[in-house]
Short mmCIF file of C-alpha atoms in Angstrom, two decimals:
data_model
loop_
_atom_site.label_atom_id
_atom_site.label_comp_id
_atom_site.label_asym_id
_atom_site.label_seq_id
_atom_site.Cartn_x
_atom_site.Cartn_y
_atom_site.Cartn_z
CA UNK B 1 57.67 101.21 89.46
CA UNK B 2 60.04 100.94 86.62
CA UNK B 3 64.03 100.41 86.79
CA UNK B 4 65.89 103.33 88.71
CA UNK B 5 68.95 105.29 87.24
CA UNK B 6 72.24 104.39 89.00
CA UNK B 7 75.35 106.28 88.21
CA UNK B 8 78.64 105.09 89.73
CA UNK B 9 81.11 108.10 90.40
CA UNK B 10 84.82 107.61 90.61
CA UNK B 11 87.13 110.22 91.27
CA UNK B 12 90.63 109.46 89.46
CA UNK B 13 93.96 111.11 90.18
CA UNK B 14 96.80 109.70 87.92
CA UNK B 15 95.17 106.44 87.43
CA UNK B 16 96.47 105.59 83.98
CA UNK B 17 97.74 102.01 85.16
CA UNK B 18 94.29 100.92 86.22
CA UNK B 19 91.68 102.92 84.45
CA UNK B 20 90.81 100.74 81.41
CA UNK B 21 90.56 97.77 83.66
CA UNK B 22 88.50 99.50 86.15
CA UNK B 23 86.11 100.69 83.15
CA UNK B 24 85.98 97.09 82.13
CA UNK B 25 84.90 95.48 85.09
CA UNK B 26 82.44 97.98 86.33
CA UNK B 27 81.11 98.28 82.94
CA UNK B 28 80.37 94.60 82.78
CA UNK B 29 78.73 95.04 86.07
CA UNK B 30 76.62 97.92 84.95
CA UNK B 31 75.40 95.90 81.74
CA UNK B 32 74.72 92.89 84.06
CA UNK B 33 72.39 95.09 86.29
CA UNK B 34 70.60 96.51 83.14
CA UNK B 35 69.92 93.17 81.69
CA UNK B 36 68.69 91.79 85.20
CA UNK B 37 66.35 94.68 85.20
CA UNK B 38 67.49 96.22 88.64
CA UNK B 39 68.61 99.41 86.98
CA UNK B 40 67.66 101.77 84.08
CA UNK B 41 69.32 101.87 80.65
CA UNK B 42 70.16 105.26 81.51
CA UNK B 43 72.74 104.25 84.33
CA UNK B 44 76.18 105.41 83.58
CA UNK B 45 79.78 105.32 85.04
CA UNK B 46 81.26 108.89 85.98
CA UNK B 47 84.83 109.28 85.97
CA UNK B 48 86.06 112.58 87.71
CA UNK B 49 89.49 113.84 86.74
CA UNK B 50 91.17 115.48 89.64
CA UNK B 51 93.91 117.24 88.01
CA UNK B 52 95.81 114.11 86.93
CA UNK B 53 99.42 114.48 85.66
CA UNK B 54 99.17 111.71 83.51
CA UNK B 55 96.86 110.47 80.55
CA UNK B 56 94.11 109.79 82.95
CA UNK B 57 91.83 112.31 81.17
CA UNK B 58 92.65 111.18 77.62
CA UNK B 59 91.80 107.66 78.69
CA UNK B 60 88.42 108.96 80.11
CA UNK B 61 87.67 110.88 76.77
CA UNK B 62 88.77 107.67 74.94
CA UNK B 63 86.39 105.58 76.87
CA UNK B 64 83.34 107.99 76.30
CA UNK B 65 83.97 108.17 72.71
CA UNK B 66 83.85 104.31 72.26
CA UNK B 67 80.91 103.66 74.79
CA UNK B 68 78.52 106.29 76.00
CA UNK B 69 78.10 104.20 79.13
CA UNK B 70 81.28 106.32 80.47
CA UNK B 71 80.81 109.85 81.42
CA UNK B 72 83.93 112.45 82.36
CA UNK B 73 84.15 115.45 84.33
CA UNK B 74 87.69 117.24 84.18
CA UNK B 75 88.33 119.72 86.95
CA UNK B 76 90.42 122.59 86.44
CA UNK B 77 93.05 121.72 88.63
CA UNK B 78 93.88 119.12 91.54
CA UNK B 79 91.49 119.72 94.35
CA UNK B 80 91.62 116.70 96.47
CA UNK B 81 89.93 113.32 96.67
CA UNK B 82 87.11 114.75 98.52
CA UNK B 83 86.33 117.62 96.38
CA UNK B 84 86.48 115.63 93.35
CA UNK B 85 84.42 113.08 94.79
CA UNK B 86 82.19 115.84 95.70
CA UNK B 87 81.97 117.27 92.24
CA UNK B 88 80.93 113.84 90.84
CA UNK B 89 78.38 113.42 93.22
CA UNK B 90 76.65 116.81 92.30
CA UNK B 91 76.75 116.25 88.74
CA UNK B 92 75.30 112.88 88.95
CA UNK B 93 72.47 114.24 91.49
CA UNK B 94 70.71 115.65 88.58
CA UNK B 95 70.53 112.79 86.51
CA UNK B 96 70.47 109.83 88.70
CA UNK B 97 67.98 108.18 91.24
CA UNK B 98 70.72 106.70 93.23
CA UNK B 99 74.60 107.37 93.08
CA UNK B 100 77.50 104.75 94.26
CA UNK B 101 80.91 106.30 94.82
CA UNK B 102 84.02 104.17 94.77
CA UNK B 103 87.65 104.46 93.99
CA UNK B 104 89.35 103.70 90.76
CA UNK B 105 91.72 101.10 92.05
CA UNK B 106 89.42 97.98 92.00
CA UNK B 107 89.85 97.54 95.55
CA UNK B 108 86.19 97.81 96.63
CA UNK B 109 84.47 94.91 95.82
CA UNK B 110 82.01 95.82 92.99
CA UNK B 111 79.80 92.44 93.49
CA UNK B 112 78.65 94.32 96.59
CA UNK B 113 76.70 96.87 94.23
CA UNK B 114 74.00 94.68 93.93
CA UNK B 115 73.23 94.22 97.76
CA UNK B 116 73.59 98.00 97.87
CA UNK B 117 70.84 98.43 95.20
CA UNK B 118 68.63 95.94 97.25
CA UNK B 119 69.24 97.95 100.39
CA UNK B 120 68.19 101.07 98.70
CA UNK B 121 64.92 99.24 97.38
CA UNK B 122 64.28 98.40 100.87
CA UNK B 123 63.93 102.15 101.80
CA UNK B 124 67.40 103.07 102.83
CA UNK B 125 68.83 106.40 101.56
CA UNK B 126 72.25 105.75 102.46
CA UNK B 127 74.27 102.27 102.28
CA UNK B 128 77.73 102.29 103.55
CA UNK B 129 80.03 99.83 102.16
CA UNK B 130 82.09 98.35 105.00
CA UNK B 131 85.09 96.24 105.27
CA UNK B 132 84.59 93.21 107.10
CA UNK B 133 88.46 92.29 107.34
CA UNK B 134 91.72 93.79 106.44
CA UNK B 135 93.88 90.89 105.73
CA UNK B 136 95.44 92.74 102.52
CA UNK B 137 96.77 95.54 104.60
CA UNK B 138 100.17 95.47 106.47
CA UNK B 139 100.19 95.17 110.38
CA UNK B 140 101.12 98.77 110.54
CA UNK B 141 98.22 100.02 108.18
CA UNK B 142 95.69 97.61 110.39
CA UNK B 143 96.93 99.07 113.63
CA UNK B 144 97.08 102.70 112.20
CA UNK B 145 93.56 102.32 110.62
CA UNK B 146 91.81 101.03 113.73
CA UNK B 147 93.54 103.92 115.98
CA UNK B 148 92.29 106.51 113.25
CA UNK B 149 88.69 105.30 113.83
CA UNK B 150 88.82 105.16 117.48
CA UNK B 151 90.46 108.43 117.68
CA UNK B 152 87.73 109.95 115.49
CA UNK B 153 85.06 108.64 117.49
CA UNK B 154 86.79 109.75 120.82
CA UNK B 155 87.10 113.15 119.50
CA UNK B 156 83.52 113.81 118.58
CA UNK B 157 83.52 112.64 114.65
CA UNK B 158 80.64 110.30 113.92
CA UNK B 159 81.91 107.86 111.42
CA UNK B 160 81.15 104.37 110.37
CA UNK B 161 83.91 102.04 111.48
CA UNK B 162 86.15 100.69 108.38
CA UNK B 163 84.05 102.52 106.00
CA UNK B 164 85.93 104.67 103.53
CA UNK B 165 83.88 106.29 100.59
CA UNK B 166 82.38 103.35 99.06
CA UNK B 167 78.67 104.17 99.46
CA UNK B 168 75.33 104.54 98.00
CA UNK B 169 73.50 107.56 98.31
CA UNK B 170 69.82 108.33 97.03
CA UNK B 171 68.96 111.76 95.08
CA UNK B 172 67.24 112.68 98.15
CA UNK B 173 70.41 112.14 100.18
CA UNK B 174 72.94 114.04 97.72
CA UNK B 175 70.22 116.80 97.86
CA UNK B 176 70.74 117.05 101.72
CA UNK B 177 74.43 116.84 101.12
CA UNK B 178 74.47 119.69 98.82
CA UNK B 179 73.32 121.82 101.79
CA UNK B 180 76.59 121.35 103.57
CA UNK B 181 78.59 124.38 102.67
CA UNK B 182 81.74 124.05 104.27
CA UNK B 183 84.69 124.16 102.22
CA UNK B 184 87.01 121.69 104.29
CA UNK B 185 85.43 118.52 103.36
CA UNK B 186 85.45 115.34 105.35
CA UNK B 187 82.66 113.08 103.43
CA UNK B 188 82.90 110.06 105.80
CA UNK B 189 81.91 112.40 108.83
CA UNK B 190 79.49 114.78 106.88
CA UNK B 191 77.37 112.04 105.26
CA UNK B 192 76.13 110.41 108.65
CA UNK B 193 75.05 113.66 109.66
CA UNK B 194 72.20 113.94 106.96
CA UNK B 195 70.23 111.60 108.98
CA UNK B 196 68.26 109.54 106.63
CA UNK B 197 67.80 105.98 106.76
CA UNK B 198 70.81 103.74 106.38
CA UNK B 199 72.36 100.56 106.34
CA UNK B 200 75.41 98.68 105.93
CA UNK B 201 76.92 96.17 103.21
CA UNK B 202 79.94 94.15 104.34
CA UNK B 203 82.38 93.24 101.78
CA UNK B 204 86.14 92.00 101.31
CA UNK B 205 88.85 94.60 100.24
CA UNK B 206 90.83 93.24 97.66
CA UNK B 207 94.63 94.49 96.81
CA UNK B 208 95.19 97.35 94.54
CA UNK B 209 95.20 96.04 91.08
CA UNK B 210 97.87 98.37 89.80
CA UNK B 211 99.58 101.65 90.52
CA UNK B 212 100.39 103.15 93.94
CA UNK B 213 98.25 104.05 96.87
CA UNK B 214 97.39 107.68 96.81
CA UNK B 215 97.00 107.70 100.47
CA UNK B 216 100.70 107.24 102.10
CA UNK B 217 101.15 107.74 106.00
CA UNK B 218 101.44 111.40 105.50
CA UNK B 219 98.23 111.98 103.70
CA UNK B 220 96.37 109.84 106.21
CA UNK B 221 97.51 111.82 108.96
CA UNK B 222 96.53 115.03 107.25
CA UNK B 223 93.15 113.22 106.55
CA UNK B 224 92.52 112.42 110.09
CA UNK B 225 93.34 115.91 111.17
CA UNK B 226 90.95 117.39 108.45
CA UNK B 227 88.41 115.23 109.52
CA UNK B 228 88.87 115.95 113.29
CA UNK B 229 88.99 119.78 113.06
CA UNK B 230 86.26 119.99 110.47
CA UNK B 231 83.82 117.88 112.58
CA UNK B 232 84.74 118.39 116.00
CA UNK B 233 85.48 120.99 118.98
CA UNK B 234 86.44 118.28 121.31
CA UNK B 235 90.21 119.13 120.94
CA UNK B 236 89.78 122.64 122.15
CA UNK B 237 87.82 121.37 124.88
CA UNK B 238 90.43 119.29 125.80
CA UNK B 239 92.90 122.12 126.00
CA UNK B 240 90.60 123.81 128.30
CA UNK B 241 90.55 120.87 130.63
CA UNK B 242 94.13 120.66 130.72
CA UNK B 243 94.56 124.15 131.29
CA UNK B 244 92.53 123.69 134.48
CA UNK B 245 94.43 120.75 135.51
CA UNK B 246 97.81 122.70 134.89
CA UNK B 247 96.26 125.56 136.94
CA UNK B 248 95.36 123.15 139.84
CA UNK B 249 98.95 121.57 139.78
CA UNK B 250 100.33 125.07 139.66
CA UNK B 251 98.69 125.79 143.06
CA UNK B 252 100.07 122.74 144.61
CA UNK B 253 103.22 123.61 143.32
CA UNK B 254 102.84 126.94 144.98
CA UNK B 255 102.22 125.54 148.34
CA UNK B 256 105.23 123.05 147.89
CA UNK B 257 107.29 126.22 147.19
CA UNK B 258 106.18 128.12 149.99
CA UNK B 259 106.58 125.15 152.51
CA UNK B 260 110.23 124.72 150.77
CA UNK B 261 110.95 128.36 151.60
CA UNK B 262 109.70 128.35 155.33
CA UNK B 263 111.73 125.12 156.05
CA UNK B 264 114.84 126.40 154.48
CA UNK B 265 115.25 123.99 151.57
CA UNK B 266 115.40 126.54 148.80
CA UNK B 267 118.11 124.87 146.87
CA UNK B 268 116.13 121.87 146.18
CA UNK B 269 113.62 121.31 143.29
CA UNK B 270 115.94 122.32 140.49
CA UNK B 271 114.99 119.07 138.35
CA UNK B 272 111.26 119.56 139.05
CA UNK B 273 111.29 123.23 137.97
CA UNK B 274 113.03 122.51 134.85
CA UNK B 275 110.63 119.53 134.04
CA UNK B 276 107.88 121.74 134.73
CA UNK B 277 109.01 124.48 132.56
CA UNK B 278 109.50 122.05 129.57
CA UNK B 279 106.06 120.46 130.22
CA UNK B 280 104.14 123.62 130.47
CA UNK B 281 106.06 125.11 127.51
CA UNK B 282 105.25 122.07 125.25
CA UNK B 283 101.52 122.02 126.39
CA UNK B 284 101.32 125.68 125.35
CA UNK B 285 102.96 125.46 122.00
CA UNK B 286 100.76 122.37 121.80
CA UNK B 287 97.51 124.33 122.72
CA UNK B 288 98.51 127.07 120.19
CA UNK B 289 99.00 124.85 117.44
CA UNK B 290 95.51 123.13 117.92
CA UNK B 291 93.78 126.33 118.17
CA UNK B 292 96.01 127.57 115.13
CA UNK B 293 94.54 124.63 113.01
CA UNK B 294 90.78 125.76 113.68
CA UNK B 295 91.53 129.43 113.09
CA UNK B 296 92.98 128.38 109.76
CA UNK B 297 89.66 126.52 109.14
CA UNK B 298 87.78 129.70 109.83
CA UNK B 299 90.10 131.75 107.52
CA UNK B 300 89.13 129.22 104.48
CA UNK B 301 85.51 129.00 105.42
CA UNK B 302 85.11 132.83 105.42
CA UNK B 303 86.87 133.00 101.94
CA UNK B 304 84.05 130.88 100.87
CA UNK B 305 86.06 129.59 97.62
CA UNK B 306 84.68 127.14 95.29
CA UNK B 307 85.49 123.56 96.38
CA UNK B 308 86.09 122.71 92.58
CA UNK B 309 85.83 124.46 89.09
CA UNK B 310 84.73 122.09 86.16
CA UNK B 311 87.00 122.72 83.12
CA UNK B 312 84.98 119.81 80.94
CA UNK B 313 82.27 117.48 80.85
CA UNK B 314 81.79 114.28 78.48
CA UNK B 315 78.24 113.54 78.50
CA UNK B 316 75.62 112.63 76.03
CA UNK B 317 74.87 116.43 75.58
CA UNK B 318 77.95 118.19 76.91
CA UNK B 319 80.85 116.73 75.05
CA UNK B 320 82.34 120.17 74.27
CA UNK B 321 82.22 121.15 77.82
#
C-alpha cells in the first residue's frame, strides 16, 4: 500500500504573532515525513481562520501563495474554537486519509506526529495526544485542570485525561464524527463516542511560543459548562436527588416543629428557620439555573443553525472561494 495523505488542521484566532513560525516548523515536519515515505506528497497543512481581528487571514493567504503546501479556510465570522476545528476537519475529510488537529501556539509537540502515524498504521482510527506532565503550567492552572477532568468524569462526560484537541483521526472516524449533528460542540467528549479503535501518544507540552492564551479562566469555566451540559444529564439527576433529600429533611423538620409546639418551645428555632430559608432558596435558584442551561441548549439545538459558514477557501482548485 502506498503512502497515505495527511492533513494537519490548525484553527486560528488572532494568531499573527505565531503563525509564520508555526507554518515553518510544521511545514518542515510535513516535508520530512514526505521524504521518508511515511505520508503522501499530497499532504497539506490546513489553517482555519476563525474570524480573526488581526492579519491572521492575510498571513494564511500569503503562505498559500508562496507554497501550496499550505491551505486556508476563512470562516465568515468568529464561531469559536470547536466550530472552527470542526470546519477544518470536515474540509480535510474529503481530501485526506488521516487528519491531525492541533493548536497554532506551538505548545503541542509536533514530533509526536510520527508516533501518531505509526499508531494509525497499526489499525487505530483515533490517536489521542496526551500530556504526560504539566510543568509549564502555573500551580493554579494545574489544579483547575485536574479538577476539570475529574468533574467531567464524575458528571458522566467521557473524556481522555490531559487530552485537549491534539489528535489523529482517520477519514472513517471523521465520517462518524460528521453524523453527530448537535449545535453545542464539545469535541473532546464527542470523539470518544465514535467508538472506533483508539490509542494514546504521550508528549510534553511546551510554553506558548508567542502571543496570549485564548483560554483564560473565564473561558475555561464556560468550556467546562459547555462540555458537561452537552454530554451529560447527571446535573439534572443530582437536582432530583437533592430535592428528595430536602423533602426528607423537611419531614424531620415538621416532626421537630410539632414536638416544639406541644412542649411549648415555640420561640426557639428562629436561627434554624432563617438558615433553612436561605439554604432552600439557594438550592431552588441553583436548580432553576441548571435546568435553564439545558433549556437553553434545547433552544439552540431546535434552531439547527449552521455551526459555521465558510466565506473563502484557499486550495489548489478553490483559490477564489
